[in-house]
């Protein structure tokens, strides 16, 4: 017997039983003596109710049979329709982007959630000192993170509500996953990521007064020694990925030299020569930064305490009510290998990504040109634009005559990469020498030398400044 029919009969019998019970209840409640007319009315009501119920289940049986038949016929006509997946490369990029964002967010939150966020207001400084000490002790690391009054002053600096750590935390969402990966590959403690905070506050394009540049503040000589390209077209000190790899190599060499992380960190700031002098002047058998503290250059004395405080502030920012926003650049990115000359404008004018975003993701290209004539260079794109770039690559490179007129000759590019270019800038209202230096990635001292300025604070509106770019 058809299962649907069987089910229908069972439901019908069950309903009749319930109806009979209902009638019994009615009979219980009615008066003991009913006339024939009333009894006939009750009987007709019961019969009508059962008839309606039977018709309803007949109708349902018919609908069920029809639906079952239609579904069976549909499977015969379209056997693969059930397994069809709406998949496109662009959708895959979008899903990959969402996964990356989720992974980065989870990693960041998991790190912070490992620490308890107690209140920071206490009745005495001794209680606060005790709390800071306990929190630093909880951060078990190969790098000794001691607490003292100097460290406390830097903790206050990083957690005082100035907005510094908020900006750092926003940028950390983009930079720290990459930095941590490279540190782990090199076999180095991940706590060294805090050095990028005290070197540059995670500003990848920052230039110091002395000319050190990028996330890890390399001087040109040191940068070239560790394989970074520095010329008029490309400055890989501004490339976060390559600069981080170079910084890992440098820190590894420094640790081999001193076998102590506090001394290695100090040497990263002031150079091994100054640390060696401090060790010699300290006499005896100095073992750490704290043993040679008073013999180091003044700016280096605060470097290790600042490193400890930056680690503290990063780990315990929630305890100090420090919040942060999304980073200014997309977190989920991917790389494309470029094998021919390319201007960033060719990309931004073809696919949906702004030139500003491309510059932020690829700050190493000083003139917005990727000089890929003799070797490949890397272009970083938002992850959800990679497929668009690949599918429209011919259209992108077809614009080279518009954007690359002066670079189409490979010989001219090679010459450009080694020569010094002189440009001039007219001082505008509100300009400062430091801001102009930062904009053109030079130092204030260089601007003063090139323009024979005796004071960095004396600029006139309309004054022409000479800037030498290499």
mmCIF file with all atom_site columns, C-alpha atoms in Angstrom, residues 242-361:
data_model
loop_
_atom_site.group_PDB
_atom_site.id
_atom_site.type_symbol
_atom_site.label_atom_id
_atom_site.label_alt_id
_atom_site.label_comp_id
_atom_site.label_asym_id
_atom_site.label_entity_id
_atom_site.label_seq_id
_atom_site.pdbx_PDB_ins_code
_atom_site.Cartn_x
_atom_site.Cartn_y
_atom_site.Cartn_z
_atom_site.occupancy
_atom_site.B_iso_or_equiv
_atom_site.pdbx_formal_charge
_atom_site.auth_seq_id
_atom_site.auth_comp_id
_atom_site.auth_asym_id
_atom_site.auth_atom_id
_atom_site.pdbx_PDB_model_num
ATOM 1   C CA . UNK A 1 242 ? 61.328 43.194 2.768   1.00 0.00 ? 242 UNK A CA 1
ATOM 2   C CA . UNK A 1 243 ? 62.359 45.624 5.505   1.00 0.00 ? 243 UNK A CA 1
ATOM 3   C CA . UNK A 1 244 ? 61.004 43.219 8.130   1.00 0.00 ? 244 UNK A CA 1
ATOM 4   C CA . UNK A 1 245 ? 63.008 40.327 6.672   1.00 0.00 ? 245 UNK A CA 1
ATOM 5   C CA . UNK A 1 246 ? 66.128 42.517 6.736   1.00 0.00 ? 246 UNK A CA 1
ATOM 6   C CA . UNK A 1 247 ? 65.407 43.609 10.328  1.00 0.00 ? 247 UNK A CA 1
ATOM 7   C CA . UNK A 1 248 ? 65.103 39.943 11.379  1.00 0.00 ? 248 UNK A CA 1
ATOM 8   C CA . UNK A 1 249 ? 68.529 39.183 9.895   1.00 0.00 ? 249 UNK A CA 1
ATOM 9   C CA . UNK A 1 250 ? 70.056 42.214 11.594  1.00 0.00 ? 250 UNK A CA 1
ATOM 10  C CA . UNK A 1 251 ? 68.551 41.378 15.010  1.00 0.00 ? 251 UNK A CA 1
ATOM 11  C CA . UNK A 1 252 ? 69.710 37.788 14.678  1.00 0.00 ? 252 UNK A CA 1
ATOM 12  C CA . UNK A 1 253 ? 73.276 38.976 14.000  1.00 0.00 ? 253 UNK A CA 1
ATOM 13  C CA . UNK A 1 254 ? 73.166 41.341 16.984  1.00 0.00 ? 254 UNK A CA 1
ATOM 14  C CA . UNK A 1 255 ? 71.967 38.599 19.319  1.00 0.00 ? 255 UNK A CA 1
ATOM 15  C CA . UNK A 1 256 ? 74.773 36.304 18.170  1.00 0.00 ? 256 UNK A CA 1
ATOM 16  C CA . UNK A 1 257 ? 77.187 39.116 19.020  1.00 0.00 ? 257 UNK A CA 1
ATOM 17  C CA . UNK A 1 258 ? 75.957 39.750 22.593  1.00 0.00 ? 258 UNK A CA 1
ATOM 18  C CA . UNK A 1 259 ? 73.956 36.653 23.565  1.00 0.00 ? 259 UNK A CA 1
ATOM 19  C CA . UNK A 1 260 ? 71.627 39.010 25.461  1.00 0.00 ? 260 UNK A CA 1
ATOM 20  C CA . UNK A 1 261 ? 68.450 40.508 24.050  1.00 0.00 ? 261 UNK A CA 1
ATOM 21  C CA . UNK A 1 262 ? 68.601 43.763 26.005  1.00 0.00 ? 262 UNK A CA 1
ATOM 22  C CA . UNK A 1 263 ? 72.063 44.532 24.599  1.00 0.00 ? 263 UNK A CA 1
ATOM 23  C CA . UNK A 1 264 ? 71.049 43.412 21.098  1.00 0.00 ? 264 UNK A CA 1
ATOM 24  C CA . UNK A 1 265 ? 67.996 45.703 21.209  1.00 0.00 ? 265 UNK A CA 1
ATOM 25  C CA . UNK A 1 266 ? 70.142 48.616 22.395  1.00 0.00 ? 266 UNK A CA 1
ATOM 26  C CA . UNK A 1 267 ? 72.646 47.923 19.595  1.00 0.00 ? 267 UNK A CA 1
ATOM 27  C CA . UNK A 1 268 ? 69.832 48.047 17.035  1.00 0.00 ? 268 UNK A CA 1
ATOM 28  C CA . UNK A 1 269 ? 69.238 51.629 18.138  1.00 0.00 ? 269 UNK A CA 1
ATOM 29  C CA . UNK A 1 270 ? 72.735 53.054 18.534  1.00 0.00 ? 270 UNK A CA 1
ATOM 30  C CA . UNK A 1 271 ? 74.908 50.534 16.689  1.00 0.00 ? 271 UNK A CA 1
ATOM 31  C CA . UNK A 1 272 ? 77.227 47.802 17.988  1.00 0.00 ? 272 UNK A CA 1
ATOM 32  C CA . UNK A 1 273 ? 80.134 50.249 18.235  1.00 0.00 ? 273 UNK A CA 1
ATOM 33  C CA . UNK A 1 274 ? 78.450 52.340 20.918  1.00 0.00 ? 274 UNK A CA 1
ATOM 34  C CA . UNK A 1 275 ? 77.354 49.264 22.855  1.00 0.00 ? 275 UNK A CA 1
ATOM 35  C CA . UNK A 1 276 ? 80.903 47.872 22.748  1.00 0.00 ? 276 UNK A CA 1
ATOM 36  C CA . UNK A 1 277 ? 82.266 51.153 24.093  1.00 0.00 ? 277 UNK A CA 1
ATOM 37  C CA . UNK A 1 278 ? 79.706 51.095 26.901  1.00 0.00 ? 278 UNK A CA 1
ATOM 38  C CA . UNK A 1 279 ? 80.687 47.523 27.791  1.00 0.00 ? 279 UNK A CA 1
ATOM 39  C CA . UNK A 1 280 ? 84.356 48.511 27.915  1.00 0.00 ? 280 UNK A CA 1
ATOM 40  C CA . UNK A 1 281 ? 83.713 51.585 30.048  1.00 0.00 ? 281 UNK A CA 1
ATOM 41  C CA . UNK A 1 282 ? 81.489 49.698 32.485  1.00 0.00 ? 282 UNK A CA 1
ATOM 42  C CA . UNK A 1 283 ? 84.390 47.381 33.376  1.00 0.00 ? 283 UNK A CA 1
ATOM 43  C CA . UNK A 1 284 ? 84.003 44.152 35.272  1.00 0.00 ? 284 UNK A CA 1
ATOM 44  C CA . UNK A 1 285 ? 81.731 41.679 33.537  1.00 0.00 ? 285 UNK A CA 1
ATOM 45  C CA . UNK A 1 286 ? 78.568 43.524 32.386  1.00 0.00 ? 286 UNK A CA 1
ATOM 46  C CA . UNK A 1 287 ? 75.808 41.125 31.378  1.00 0.00 ? 287 UNK A CA 1
ATOM 47  C CA . UNK A 1 288 ? 72.911 43.286 30.231  1.00 0.00 ? 288 UNK A CA 1
ATOM 48  C CA . UNK A 1 289 ? 71.657 46.696 29.169  1.00 0.00 ? 289 UNK A CA 1
ATOM 49  C CA . UNK A 1 290 ? 71.079 47.676 32.793  1.00 0.00 ? 290 UNK A CA 1
ATOM 50  C CA . UNK A 1 291 ? 74.741 47.089 33.653  1.00 0.00 ? 291 UNK A CA 1
ATOM 51  C CA . UNK A 1 292 ? 75.909 49.600 31.032  1.00 0.00 ? 292 UNK A CA 1
ATOM 52  C CA . UNK A 1 293 ? 72.952 51.984 31.199  1.00 0.00 ? 293 UNK A CA 1
ATOM 53  C CA . UNK A 1 294 ? 74.922 55.107 32.194  1.00 0.00 ? 294 UNK A CA 1
ATOM 54  C CA . UNK A 1 295 ? 77.589 54.523 29.515  1.00 0.00 ? 295 UNK A CA 1
ATOM 55  C CA . UNK A 1 296 ? 75.180 54.438 26.569  1.00 0.00 ? 296 UNK A CA 1
ATOM 56  C CA . UNK A 1 297 ? 74.142 57.456 24.445  1.00 0.00 ? 297 UNK A CA 1
ATOM 57  C CA . UNK A 1 298 ? 71.278 59.328 26.106  1.00 0.00 ? 298 UNK A CA 1
ATOM 58  C CA . UNK A 1 299 ? 68.724 58.459 23.415  1.00 0.00 ? 299 UNK A CA 1
ATOM 59  C CA . UNK A 1 300 ? 69.538 54.753 23.757  1.00 0.00 ? 300 UNK A CA 1
ATOM 60  C CA . UNK A 1 301 ? 69.044 54.724 27.533  1.00 0.00 ? 301 UNK A CA 1
ATOM 61  C CA . UNK A 1 302 ? 65.323 54.996 26.994  1.00 0.00 ? 302 UNK A CA 1
ATOM 62  C CA . UNK A 1 303 ? 65.179 52.499 24.141  1.00 0.00 ? 303 UNK A CA 1
ATOM 63  C CA . UNK A 1 304 ? 64.959 49.249 26.107  1.00 0.00 ? 304 UNK A CA 1
ATOM 64  C CA . UNK A 1 305 ? 62.533 50.668 28.725  1.00 0.00 ? 305 UNK A CA 1
ATOM 65  C CA . UNK A 1 306 ? 60.382 51.954 25.856  1.00 0.00 ? 306 UNK A CA 1
ATOM 66  C CA . UNK A 1 307 ? 60.509 48.494 24.271  1.00 0.00 ? 307 UNK A CA 1
ATOM 67  C CA . UNK A 1 308 ? 59.254 46.925 27.517  1.00 0.00 ? 308 UNK A CA 1
ATOM 68  C CA . UNK A 1 309 ? 56.525 49.556 27.862  1.00 0.00 ? 309 UNK A CA 1
ATOM 69  C CA . UNK A 1 310 ? 55.390 49.085 24.248  1.00 0.00 ? 310 UNK A CA 1
ATOM 70  C CA . UNK A 1 311 ? 55.018 45.356 24.842  1.00 0.00 ? 311 UNK A CA 1
ATOM 71  C CA . UNK A 1 312 ? 53.040 46.099 27.985  1.00 0.00 ? 312 UNK A CA 1
ATOM 72  C CA . UNK A 1 313 ? 50.758 48.648 26.314  1.00 0.00 ? 313 UNK A CA 1
ATOM 73  C CA . UNK A 1 314 ? 50.099 46.356 23.360  1.00 0.00 ? 314 UNK A CA 1
ATOM 74  C CA . UNK A 1 315 ? 49.190 43.413 25.602  1.00 0.00 ? 315 UNK A CA 1
ATOM 75  C CA . UNK A 1 316 ? 47.165 45.337 28.203  1.00 0.00 ? 316 UNK A CA 1
ATOM 76  C CA . UNK A 1 317 ? 45.603 48.163 26.193  1.00 0.00 ? 317 UNK A CA 1
ATOM 77  C CA . UNK A 1 318 ? 42.087 47.073 27.192  1.00 0.00 ? 318 UNK A CA 1
ATOM 78  C CA . UNK A 1 319 ? 42.962 47.524 30.867  1.00 0.00 ? 319 UNK A CA 1
ATOM 79  C CA . UNK A 1 320 ? 43.660 51.183 30.070  1.00 0.00 ? 320 UNK A CA 1
ATOM 80  C CA . UNK A 1 321 ? 40.485 51.647 27.990  1.00 0.00 ? 321 UNK A CA 1
ATOM 81  C CA . UNK A 1 322 ? 42.487 52.152 24.806  1.00 0.00 ? 322 UNK A CA 1
ATOM 82  C CA . UNK A 1 323 ? 40.350 51.528 21.730  1.00 0.00 ? 323 UNK A CA 1
ATOM 83  C CA . UNK A 1 324 ? 41.265 51.459 18.061  1.00 0.00 ? 324 UNK A CA 1
ATOM 84  C CA . UNK A 1 325 ? 39.611 51.668 14.649  1.00 0.00 ? 325 UNK A CA 1
ATOM 85  C CA . UNK A 1 326 ? 40.078 49.893 11.337  1.00 0.00 ? 326 UNK A CA 1
ATOM 86  C CA . UNK A 1 327 ? 43.463 50.400 9.627   1.00 0.00 ? 327 UNK A CA 1
ATOM 87  C CA . UNK A 1 328 ? 43.611 52.895 6.751   1.00 0.00 ? 328 UNK A CA 1
ATOM 88  C CA . UNK A 1 329 ? 44.626 50.160 4.304   1.00 0.00 ? 329 UNK A CA 1
ATOM 89  C CA . UNK A 1 330 ? 42.802 46.915 3.443   1.00 0.00 ? 330 UNK A CA 1
ATOM 90  C CA . UNK A 1 331 ? 43.911 44.065 5.707   1.00 0.00 ? 331 UNK A CA 1
ATOM 91  C CA . UNK A 1 332 ? 43.364 41.258 3.210   1.00 0.00 ? 332 UNK A CA 1
ATOM 92  C CA . UNK A 1 333 ? 45.946 41.627 0.440   1.00 0.00 ? 333 UNK A CA 1
ATOM 93  C CA . UNK A 1 334 ? 47.718 39.491 -2.127  1.00 0.00 ? 334 UNK A CA 1
ATOM 94  C CA . UNK A 1 335 ? 50.764 39.919 -4.358  1.00 0.00 ? 335 UNK A CA 1
ATOM 95  C CA . UNK A 1 336 ? 51.276 40.047 -8.110  1.00 0.00 ? 336 UNK A CA 1
ATOM 96  C CA . UNK A 1 337 ? 54.688 39.637 -9.765  1.00 0.00 ? 337 UNK A CA 1
ATOM 97  C CA . UNK A 1 338 ? 55.260 42.428 -12.296 1.00 0.00 ? 338 UNK A CA 1
ATOM 98  C CA . UNK A 1 339 ? 57.743 41.766 -15.100 1.00 0.00 ? 339 UNK A CA 1
ATOM 99  C CA . UNK A 1 340 ? 57.508 45.007 -17.101 1.00 0.00 ? 340 UNK A CA 1
ATOM 100 C CA . UNK A 1 341 ? 57.312 48.722 -16.479 1.00 0.00 ? 341 UNK A CA 1
ATOM 101 C CA . UNK A 1 342 ? 54.121 49.707 -14.720 1.00 0.00 ? 342 UNK A CA 1
ATOM 102 C CA . UNK A 1 343 ? 52.764 52.954 -13.335 1.00 0.00 ? 343 UNK A CA 1
ATOM 103 C CA . UNK A 1 344 ? 50.354 52.679 -10.426 1.00 0.00 ? 344 UNK A CA 1
ATOM 104 C CA . UNK A 1 345 ? 48.010 54.969 -12.356 1.00 0.00 ? 345 UNK A CA 1
ATOM 105 C CA . UNK A 1 346 ? 47.613 52.293 -15.012 1.00 0.00 ? 346 UNK A CA 1
ATOM 106 C CA . UNK A 1 347 ? 46.181 50.002 -12.364 1.00 0.00 ? 347 UNK A CA 1
ATOM 107 C CA . UNK A 1 348 ? 43.964 52.497 -10.532 1.00 0.00 ? 348 UNK A CA 1
ATOM 108 C CA . UNK A 1 349 ? 42.456 53.766 -13.799 1.00 0.00 ? 349 UNK A CA 1
ATOM 109 C CA . UNK A 1 350 ? 41.505 50.241 -14.900 1.00 0.00 ? 350 UNK A CA 1
ATOM 110 C CA . UNK A 1 351 ? 40.309 48.373 -11.818 1.00 0.00 ? 351 UNK A CA 1
ATOM 111 C CA . UNK A 1 352 ? 38.410 49.524 -8.749  1.00 0.00 ? 352 UNK A CA 1
ATOM 112 C CA . UNK A 1 353 ? 41.270 50.536 -6.464  1.00 0.00 ? 353 UNK A CA 1
ATOM 113 C CA . UNK A 1 354 ? 42.450 54.073 -5.744  1.00 0.00 ? 354 UNK A CA 1
ATOM 114 C CA . UNK A 1 355 ? 45.971 55.352 -6.381  1.00 0.00 ? 355 UNK A CA 1
ATOM 115 C CA . UNK A 1 356 ? 46.196 56.351 -2.697  1.00 0.00 ? 356 UNK A CA 1
ATOM 116 C CA . UNK A 1 357 ? 45.441 52.774 -1.642  1.00 0.00 ? 357 UNK A CA 1
ATOM 117 C CA . UNK A 1 358 ? 48.079 51.430 -4.049  1.00 0.00 ? 358 UNK A CA 1
ATOM 118 C CA . UNK A 1 359 ? 50.653 53.894 -2.697  1.00 0.00 ? 359 UNK A CA 1
ATOM 119 C CA . UNK A 1 360 ? 49.827 52.892 0.863   1.00 0.00 ? 360 UNK A CA 1
ATOM 120 C CA . UNK A 1 361 ? 50.253 49.203 0.028   1.00 0.00 ? 361 UNK A CA 1
#
